[in-house]
Amino acid sequence: MMYFILLGFSDTPNLQRILFGVFLLIYLSVLVCNSIIILITKIDPDLYTPMYFFLGNFSFLEVCYVTVTIPRMLMDLWIQKGHISFLACAVQMGFFLMLGGTECILLTVMAYDRYVAICNPLHYALVMNHKVCIQLVAASWISTVPAVIGQTWLIFSLPFCASHMINHFFCDIPPILKLACGNKFVTETAVFVVTGSVVFIMIPFLLIVVSYGKIICNILKLSSARGRSKAFSTCSSHLTVVVLFYGTGIITYLQPKPNQSERMGKLISLFYTVLIPTLNPIIYTLRNKDIMKAVRKLLAKLLA
């Protein structure tokens, strides 16, 4: 059976046990923090709103997202062998792309929710009713599947006649394509322009920019400084997550190939696969009084 070798962090052999401990703590913190957000959005009646419904789904998505990469990385760090079968590599890439694409679309949905809440508040309850919210979340998940299947099939149908050593810690698109031989132009064009970068990065990003452009224009029209501050505070957390996630995604997948450094690519991948999911619960909770209040209520019940 054909297999690849994930080199991971083999260039730092003396630090692999330390890295294992660090990434294990990060993974557990992501699981715990996002699980708390999911729990409080389900049990606290004050959080039964579209914004927190989307946040609960986003937290569940984050748990799935990190589970695709970190457990495998922990295993490789512990046993210090990065062998991964052709099929397992394709499955990991497929799930990673699907969850990444879903996150792009869900962030767009959350931006639309804030747009309706701020720019059309009188019709908010009607436009963003529970049925619509469920449909938007379902569409975020389902719409990525056909494109990702086609994308993954295109990549793994290429002949791999070069080294099978992947200088990365998971099966991502750029390092896999570097191992392929033959005429890759058509495949790379389809992957980066048609099914990948344009559909799941640029189009959602442009929709978010348009939404926030209208939101900012509407907020600036408010006469009350307190009203402007409150409106901005409801969007700041989401906007911070969007900038972090899309910023690293654009650098990774839209950067010209000659400018891509393997070491830098690995570092950026660590940022958006490990660090951002760790920061997201903190970003969403620190400045959100409703969530902090719900967490205190939950702790009071658990300690009573």
mmCIF file of C-alpha atoms in Angstrom:
data_model
loop_
_atom_site.group_PDB
_atom_site.id
_atom_site.type_symbol
_atom_site.label_atom_id
_atom_site.label_comp_id
_atom_site.label_asym_id
_atom_site.label_seq_id
_atom_site.Cartn_x
_atom_site.Cartn_y
_atom_site.Cartn_z
ATOM 1 C CA MET A 1 0.000 0.000 0.000
ATOM 2 C CA MET A 2 1.302 3.439 -0.918
ATOM 3 C CA TYR A 3 2.096 5.706 2.022
ATOM 4 C CA PHE A 4 3.539 9.116 2.846
ATOM 5 C CA ILE A 5 5.829 10.197 5.661
ATOM 6 C CA LEU A 6 4.795 13.305 7.586
ATOM 7 C CA LEU A 7 8.049 14.930 8.690
ATOM 8 C CA GLY A 8 6.200 17.151 11.151
ATOM 9 C CA PHE A 9 8.675 18.614 13.637
ATOM 10 C CA SER A 10 11.510 16.184 12.947
ATOM 11 C CA ASP A 11 13.891 19.156 12.614
ATOM 12 C CA THR A 12 13.526 19.681 16.390
ATOM 13 C CA PRO A 13 13.955 16.126 17.810
ATOM 14 C CA ASN A 14 14.958 17.312 21.300
ATOM 15 C CA LEU A 15 11.739 19.311 21.633
ATOM 16 C CA GLN A 16 9.246 16.695 20.455
ATOM 17 C CA ARG A 17 8.224 15.547 23.952
ATOM 18 C CA ILE A 18 7.797 19.179 25.017
ATOM 19 C CA LEU A 19 5.766 19.913 21.882
ATOM 20 C CA PHE A 20 3.609 16.866 22.642
ATOM 21 C CA GLY A 21 2.781 18.281 26.097
ATOM 22 C CA VAL A 22 2.109 21.773 24.735
ATOM 23 C CA PHE A 23 -0.181 20.596 21.927
ATOM 24 C CA LEU A 24 -1.990 18.178 24.249
ATOM 25 C CA LEU A 25 -2.771 21.039 26.646
ATOM 26 C CA ILE A 26 -3.904 23.209 23.732
ATOM 27 C CA TYR A 27 -6.151 20.441 22.383
ATOM 28 C CA LEU A 28 -7.738 19.826 25.782
ATOM 29 C CA SER A 29 -8.309 23.562 26.293
ATOM 30 C CA VAL A 30 -10.006 23.815 22.877
ATOM 31 C CA LEU A 31 -12.266 20.868 23.752
ATOM 32 C CA VAL A 32 -13.160 22.194 27.211
ATOM 33 C CA CYS A 33 -13.678 25.861 26.271
ATOM 34 C CA ASN A 34 -15.762 25.141 23.180
ATOM 35 C CA SER A 35 -17.777 22.474 25.018
ATOM 36 C CA ILE A 36 -18.647 25.042 27.694
ATOM 37 C CA ILE A 37 -19.871 27.467 25.011
ATOM 38 C CA ILE A 38 -21.936 24.714 23.350
ATOM 39 C CA LEU A 39 -23.422 23.743 26.731
ATOM 40 C CA ILE A 40 -24.400 27.225 27.870
ATOM 41 C CA THR A 41 -25.964 28.099 24.498
ATOM 42 C CA LYS A 42 -28.132 24.984 24.891
ATOM 43 C CA ILE A 43 -29.200 25.320 28.535
ATOM 44 C CA ASP A 44 -29.336 29.074 29.217
ATOM 45 C CA PRO A 45 -32.645 30.640 28.071
ATOM 46 C CA ASP A 46 -30.995 34.084 27.837
ATOM 47 C CA LEU A 47 -28.827 32.739 25.000
ATOM 48 C CA TYR A 48 -31.688 31.380 22.888
ATOM 49 C CA THR A 49 -31.016 33.874 20.095
ATOM 50 C CA PRO A 50 -29.735 33.414 16.519
ATOM 51 C CA MET A 51 -26.344 34.933 17.375
ATOM 52 C CA TYR A 52 -25.668 32.373 20.116
ATOM 53 C CA PHE A 53 -27.217 29.561 18.086
ATOM 54 C CA PHE A 54 -24.596 30.241 15.403
ATOM 55 C CA LEU A 55 -21.881 30.600 18.050
ATOM 56 C CA GLY A 56 -22.757 27.189 19.511
ATOM 57 C CA ASN A 57 -22.527 25.620 16.064
ATOM 58 C CA PHE A 58 -19.274 27.456 15.407
ATOM 59 C CA SER A 59 -17.811 26.044 18.639
ATOM 60 C CA PHE A 60 -18.842 22.515 17.617
ATOM 61 C CA LEU A 61 -17.201 23.106 14.245
ATOM 62 C CA GLU A 62 -13.994 24.237 15.970
ATOM 63 C CA VAL A 63 -13.877 21.014 17.995
ATOM 64 C CA CYS A 64 -14.204 18.960 14.788
ATOM 65 C CA TYR A 65 -11.664 21.173 13.009
ATOM 66 C CA VAL A 66 -8.852 20.658 15.538
ATOM 67 C CA THR A 67 -9.680 16.948 15.927
ATOM 68 C CA VAL A 68 -8.816 16.362 12.277
ATOM 69 C CA THR A 69 -5.193 17.459 12.756
ATOM 70 C CA ILE A 70 -4.034 17.608 16.398
ATOM 71 C CA PRO A 71 -4.618 13.963 17.540
ATOM 72 C CA ARG A 72 -2.675 12.682 14.521
ATOM 73 C CA MET A 73 0.076 15.220 15.219
ATOM 74 C CA LEU A 74 0.217 14.130 18.878
ATOM 75 C CA MET A 75 0.557 10.490 17.863
ATOM 76 C CA ASP A 76 3.405 11.312 15.466
ATOM 77 C CA LEU A 77 5.175 13.365 18.145
ATOM 78 C CA TRP A 78 4.850 10.541 20.679
ATOM 79 C CA ILE A 79 5.938 7.596 18.525
ATOM 80 C CA GLN A 80 8.223 9.782 16.365
ATOM 81 C CA LYS A 81 7.090 8.071 13.181
ATOM 82 C CA GLY A 82 5.044 9.939 10.594
ATOM 83 C CA HIS A 83 3.890 7.108 8.335
ATOM 84 C CA ILE A 84 0.405 7.744 6.947
ATOM 85 C CA SER A 85 -1.321 5.682 4.266
ATOM 86 C CA PHE A 86 -2.435 7.174 0.954
ATOM 87 C CA LEU A 87 -6.102 6.696 1.924
ATOM 88 C CA ALA A 88 -5.693 8.115 5.438
ATOM 89 C CA CYS A 89 -3.924 11.165 4.000
ATOM 90 C CA ALA A 90 -6.747 11.726 1.487
ATOM 91 C CA VAL A 91 -9.393 11.342 4.220
ATOM 92 C CA GLN A 92 -7.586 13.789 6.517
ATOM 93 C CA MET A 93 -7.283 16.355 3.738
ATOM 94 C CA GLY A 94 -10.918 15.881 2.733
ATOM 95 C CA PHE A 95 -12.234 16.458 6.249
ATOM 96 C CA PHE A 96 -9.863 19.364 6.826
ATOM 97 C CA LEU A 97 -10.984 21.103 3.629
ATOM 98 C CA MET A 98 -14.647 20.395 4.334
ATOM 99 C CA LEU A 99 -14.460 21.819 7.863
ATOM 100 C CA GLY A 100 -12.363 24.783 6.714
ATOM 101 C CA GLY A 101 -14.851 25.552 3.947
ATOM 102 C CA THR A 102 -17.752 25.180 6.390
ATOM 103 C CA GLU A 103 -16.037 27.632 8.747
ATOM 104 C CA CYS A 104 -15.684 30.183 5.926
ATOM 105 C CA ILE A 105 -19.378 29.922 5.083
ATOM 106 C CA LEU A 106 -20.512 29.891 8.723
ATOM 107 C CA LEU A 107 -18.503 33.039 9.428
ATOM 108 C CA THR A 108 -20.316 34.611 6.462
ATOM 109 C CA VAL A 109 -23.663 33.520 7.896
ATOM 110 C CA MET A 110 -22.731 35.060 11.261
ATOM 111 C CA ALA A 111 -21.828 38.323 9.496
ATOM 112 C CA TYR A 112 -25.221 38.283 7.767
ATOM 113 C CA ASP A 113 -26.890 37.748 11.145
ATOM 114 C CA ARG A 114 -25.148 40.856 12.533
ATOM 115 C CA TYR A 115 -26.085 42.785 9.380
ATOM 116 C CA VAL A 116 -29.780 41.990 9.806
ATOM 117 C CA ALA A 117 -29.670 42.719 13.555
ATOM 118 C CA ILE A 118 -28.078 46.147 13.128
ATOM 119 C CA CYS A 119 -29.350 47.321 9.746
ATOM 120 C CA ASN A 120 -32.865 45.840 9.851
ATOM 121 C CA PRO A 121 -33.680 45.380 13.569
ATOM 122 C CA LEU A 122 -37.466 45.645 13.236
ATOM 123 C CA HIS A 123 -37.590 42.581 10.969
ATOM 124 C CA TYR A 124 -34.776 40.671 12.691
ATOM 125 C CA ALA A 125 -36.999 38.158 14.496
ATOM 126 C CA LEU A 126 -38.914 37.461 11.284
ATOM 127 C CA VAL A 127 -35.896 37.203 8.966
ATOM 128 C CA MET A 128 -33.700 35.200 11.352
ATOM 129 C CA ASN A 129 -36.316 32.794 12.704
ATOM 130 C CA HIS A 130 -35.261 29.394 14.043
ATOM 131 C CA LYS A 131 -36.105 27.542 10.826
ATOM 132 C CA VAL A 132 -33.972 29.911 8.748
ATOM 133 C CA CYS A 133 -31.084 29.584 11.216
ATOM 134 C CA ILE A 134 -31.162 25.783 10.962
ATOM 135 C CA GLN A 135 -31.291 25.982 7.152
ATOM 136 C CA LEU A 136 -28.308 28.361 7.054
ATOM 137 C CA VAL A 137 -26.215 26.095 9.309
ATOM 138 C CA ALA A 138 -27.184 22.993 7.306
ATOM 139 C CA ALA A 139 -26.281 24.764 4.062
ATOM 140 C CA SER A 140 -22.889 25.731 5.541
ATOM 141 C CA TRP A 141 -22.090 22.056 6.135
ATOM 142 C CA ILE A 142 -23.665 20.444 3.082
ATOM 143 C CA SER A 143 -22.537 22.919 0.401
ATOM 144 C CA THR A 144 -18.859 22.129 0.951
ATOM 145 C CA VAL A 145 -19.116 18.362 0.457
ATOM 146 C CA PRO A 146 -19.335 18.056 -3.382
ATOM 147 C CA ALA A 147 -16.529 20.578 -4.000
ATOM 148 C CA VAL A 148 -14.255 18.979 -1.396
ATOM 149 C CA ILE A 149 -14.781 15.469 -2.793
ATOM 150 C CA GLY A 150 -13.900 16.731 -6.275
ATOM 151 C CA GLN A 151 -10.955 18.738 -4.945
ATOM 152 C CA THR A 152 -9.494 15.814 -3.004
ATOM 153 C CA TRP A 153 -9.993 13.401 -5.899
ATOM 154 C CA LEU A 154 -8.201 15.788 -8.292
ATOM 155 C CA ILE A 155 -5.199 16.054 -5.980
ATOM 156 C CA PHE A 156 -4.828 12.353 -5.193
ATOM 157 C CA SER A 157 -5.388 11.251 -8.785
ATOM 158 C CA LEU A 158 -2.049 12.880 -9.646
ATOM 159 C CA PRO A 159 1.017 10.621 -9.982
ATOM 160 C CA PHE A 160 3.416 10.910 -7.042
ATOM 161 C CA CYS A 161 6.802 10.021 -8.469
ATOM 162 C CA ALA A 162 8.972 12.250 -6.288
ATOM 163 C CA SER A 163 9.821 11.749 -2.621
ATOM 164 C CA HIS A 164 6.923 10.639 -0.416
ATOM 165 C CA MET A 165 8.150 12.754 2.485
ATOM 166 C CA ILE A 166 5.668 15.524 3.335
ATOM 167 C CA ASN A 167 7.428 18.416 5.051
ATOM 168 C CA HIS A 168 4.369 19.214 7.143
ATOM 169 C CA PHE A 169 2.476 17.957 10.182
ATOM 170 C CA PHE A 170 -0.726 17.073 8.303
ATOM 171 C CA CYS A 171 -1.903 16.424 4.732
ATOM 172 C CA ASP A 172 -2.476 19.932 3.421
ATOM 173 C CA ILE A 173 -2.769 20.975 -0.235
ATOM 174 C CA PRO A 174 0.524 22.871 -0.872
ATOM 175 C CA PRO A 175 2.940 20.224 0.508
ATOM 176 C CA ILE A 176 1.052 17.371 -1.206
ATOM 177 C CA LEU A 177 1.096 19.111 -4.597
ATOM 178 C CA LYS A 178 4.853 19.611 -4.256
ATOM 179 C CA LEU A 179 5.257 15.822 -4.319
ATOM 180 C CA ALA A 180 3.218 15.329 -7.506
ATOM 181 C CA CYS A 181 4.893 15.112 -10.905
ATOM 182 C CA GLY A 182 3.786 15.602 -14.468
ATOM 183 C CA ASN A 183 1.590 18.412 -15.768
ATOM 184 C CA LYS A 184 -0.105 19.832 -12.676
ATOM 185 C CA PHE A 185 -1.332 23.106 -14.193
ATOM 186 C CA VAL A 186 -4.935 22.028 -14.784
ATOM 187 C CA THR A 187 -5.234 20.410 -11.345
ATOM 188 C CA GLU A 188 -3.659 23.375 -9.552
ATOM 189 C CA THR A 189 -5.935 25.786 -11.405
ATOM 190 C CA ALA A 190 -9.025 23.769 -10.478
ATOM 191 C CA VAL A 191 -7.927 23.381 -6.856
ATOM 192 C CA PHE A 192 -6.817 26.926 -6.129
ATOM 193 C CA VAL A 193 -9.118 28.947 -8.386
ATOM 194 C CA VAL A 194 -12.327 27.061 -9.107
ATOM 195 C CA THR A 195 -13.103 24.789 -6.162
ATOM 196 C CA GLY A 196 -10.893 26.113 -3.398
ATOM 197 C CA SER A 197 -9.643 29.639 -3.032
ATOM 198 C CA VAL A 198 -12.399 31.455 -4.920
ATOM 199 C CA VAL A 199 -15.409 29.513 -3.660
ATOM 200 C CA PHE A 200 -14.423 29.023 -0.027
ATOM 201 C CA ILE A 201 -12.124 31.985 0.653
ATOM 202 C CA MET A 202 -12.639 34.966 -1.642
ATOM 203 C CA ILE A 203 -16.414 34.867 -2.218
ATOM 204 C CA PRO A 204 -17.322 34.449 1.496
ATOM 205 C CA PHE A 205 -14.684 37.041 2.426
ATOM 206 C CA LEU A 206 -16.117 39.572 -0.036
ATOM 207 C CA LEU A 207 -19.637 38.932 1.298
ATOM 208 C CA ILE A 208 -18.364 39.553 4.842
ATOM 209 C CA VAL A 209 -16.654 42.781 3.722
ATOM 210 C CA VAL A 210 -19.886 43.987 2.087
ATOM 211 C CA SER A 211 -21.912 43.074 5.193
ATOM 212 C CA TYR A 212 -19.547 44.915 7.518
ATOM 213 C CA GLY A 213 -19.341 47.875 5.151
ATOM 214 C CA LYS A 214 -23.111 48.294 5.475
ATOM 215 C CA ILE A 215 -22.986 47.615 9.225
ATOM 216 C CA ILE A 216 -20.344 50.314 9.807
ATOM 217 C CA CYS A 217 -22.228 52.833 7.663
ATOM 218 C CA ASN A 218 -25.398 52.123 9.663
ATOM 219 C CA ILE A 219 -23.614 52.371 13.030
ATOM 220 C CA LEU A 220 -22.033 55.711 12.133
ATOM 221 C CA LYS A 221 -25.524 57.097 11.477
ATOM 222 C CA LEU A 222 -26.564 56.429 15.088
ATOM 223 C CA SER A 223 -26.816 59.621 17.098
ATOM 224 C CA SER A 224 -26.062 58.025 20.460
ATOM 225 C CA ALA A 225 -22.410 57.324 21.307
ATOM 226 C CA ARG A 226 -23.566 54.577 23.663
ATOM 227 C CA GLY A 227 -25.618 53.012 20.883
ATOM 228 C CA ARG A 228 -22.632 53.074 18.523
ATOM 229 C CA SER A 229 -20.412 51.497 21.185
ATOM 230 C CA LYS A 230 -22.937 48.741 21.885
ATOM 231 C CA ALA A 231 -23.397 47.992 18.184
ATOM 232 C CA PHE A 232 -19.649 47.806 17.602
ATOM 233 C CA SER A 233 -19.170 45.541 20.630
ATOM 234 C CA THR A 234 -21.627 42.965 19.229
ATOM 235 C CA CYS A 235 -19.508 42.718 16.058
ATOM 236 C CA SER A 236 -15.952 43.122 17.343
ATOM 237 C CA SER A 237 -15.427 39.496 18.420
ATOM 238 C CA HIS A 238 -16.692 38.070 15.149
ATOM 239 C CA LEU A 239 -14.687 40.588 13.121
ATOM 240 C CA THR A 240 -11.495 39.678 15.026
ATOM 241 C CA VAL A 241 -12.007 35.961 14.295
ATOM 242 C CA VAL A 242 -12.679 36.721 10.613
ATOM 243 C CA VAL A 243 -9.470 38.761 10.251
ATOM 244 C CA LEU A 244 -7.346 36.065 11.925
ATOM 245 C CA PHE A 245 -8.877 33.126 10.057
ATOM 246 C CA TYR A 246 -9.068 34.682 6.594
ATOM 247 C CA GLY A 247 -5.723 36.436 6.942
ATOM 248 C CA THR A 248 -3.821 33.180 7.462
ATOM 249 C CA GLY A 249 -5.990 31.325 4.923
ATOM 250 C CA ILE A 250 -5.289 33.890 2.186
ATOM 251 C CA ILE A 251 -1.546 33.857 2.943
ATOM 252 C CA THR A 252 -1.477 30.047 2.745
ATOM 253 C CA TYR A 253 -3.671 29.328 -0.268
ATOM 254 C CA LEU A 254 -3.422 32.459 -2.421
ATOM 255 C CA GLN A 255 0.303 33.188 -2.067
ATOM 256 C CA PRO A 256 2.271 32.540 -5.293
ATOM 257 C CA LYS A 257 4.117 29.209 -5.146
ATOM 258 C CA PRO A 258 7.664 30.624 -5.604
ATOM 259 C CA ASN A 259 7.143 32.778 -2.503
ATOM 260 C CA GLN A 260 6.101 29.870 -0.307
ATOM 261 C CA SER A 261 8.660 28.723 2.254
ATOM 262 C CA GLU A 262 8.050 25.260 3.713
ATOM 263 C CA ARG A 263 9.088 26.388 7.189
ATOM 264 C CA MET A 264 6.914 29.508 6.997
ATOM 265 C CA GLY A 265 4.016 27.505 5.560
ATOM 266 C CA LYS A 266 4.250 25.103 8.488
ATOM 267 C CA LEU A 267 4.302 28.001 10.954
ATOM 268 C CA ILE A 268 1.263 29.669 9.362
ATOM 269 C CA SER A 269 -0.567 26.329 9.327
ATOM 270 C CA LEU A 270 0.104 25.977 13.064
ATOM 271 C CA PHE A 271 -1.435 29.386 13.521
ATOM 272 C CA TYR A 272 -4.743 28.637 11.789
ATOM 273 C CA THR A 273 -5.078 24.971 12.789
ATOM 274 C CA VAL A 274 -3.994 25.265 16.443
ATOM 275 C CA LEU A 275 -3.630 28.831 17.736
ATOM 276 C CA ILE A 276 -6.762 30.454 16.255
ATOM 277 C CA PRO A 277 -9.146 27.692 17.468
ATOM 278 C CA THR A 278 -7.543 28.153 20.914
ATOM 279 C CA LEU A 279 -8.058 31.924 20.837
ATOM 280 C CA ASN A 280 -11.598 31.887 19.434
ATOM 281 C CA PRO A 281 -13.404 30.901 22.682
ATOM 282 C CA ILE A 282 -11.393 33.556 24.540
ATOM 283 C CA ILE A 283 -12.196 36.202 21.925
ATOM 284 C CA TYR A 284 -15.906 35.401 22.065
ATOM 285 C CA THR A 285 -16.157 35.295 25.866
ATOM 286 C CA LEU A 286 -13.919 38.038 27.244
ATOM 287 C CA ARG A 287 -15.980 40.949 25.888
ATOM 288 C CA ASN A 288 -19.357 39.208 25.936
ATOM 289 C CA LYS A 289 -21.278 39.953 29.127
ATOM 290 C CA ASP A 290 -24.084 37.499 28.307
ATOM 291 C CA ILE A 291 -21.688 34.553 27.942
ATOM 292 C CA MET A 292 -19.712 35.491 31.064
ATOM 293 C CA LYS A 293 -22.976 35.719 33.000
ATOM 294 C CA ALA A 294 -24.081 32.307 31.674
ATOM 295 C CA VAL A 295 -20.702 30.778 32.618
ATOM 296 C CA ARG A 296 -20.989 32.160 36.177
ATOM 297 C CA LYS A 297 -24.508 30.734 36.466
ATOM 298 C CA LEU A 298 -23.270 27.347 35.256
ATOM 299 C CA LEU A 299 -20.375 27.363 37.725
ATOM 300 C CA ALA A 300 -22.734 28.357 40.563
ATOM 301 C CA LYS A 301 -24.988 25.373 39.757
ATOM 302 C CA LEU A 302 -22.037 22.971 39.545
ATOM 303 C CA LEU A 303 -20.533 24.184 42.841
ATOM 304 C CA ALA A 304 -23.842 24.371 44.734
#
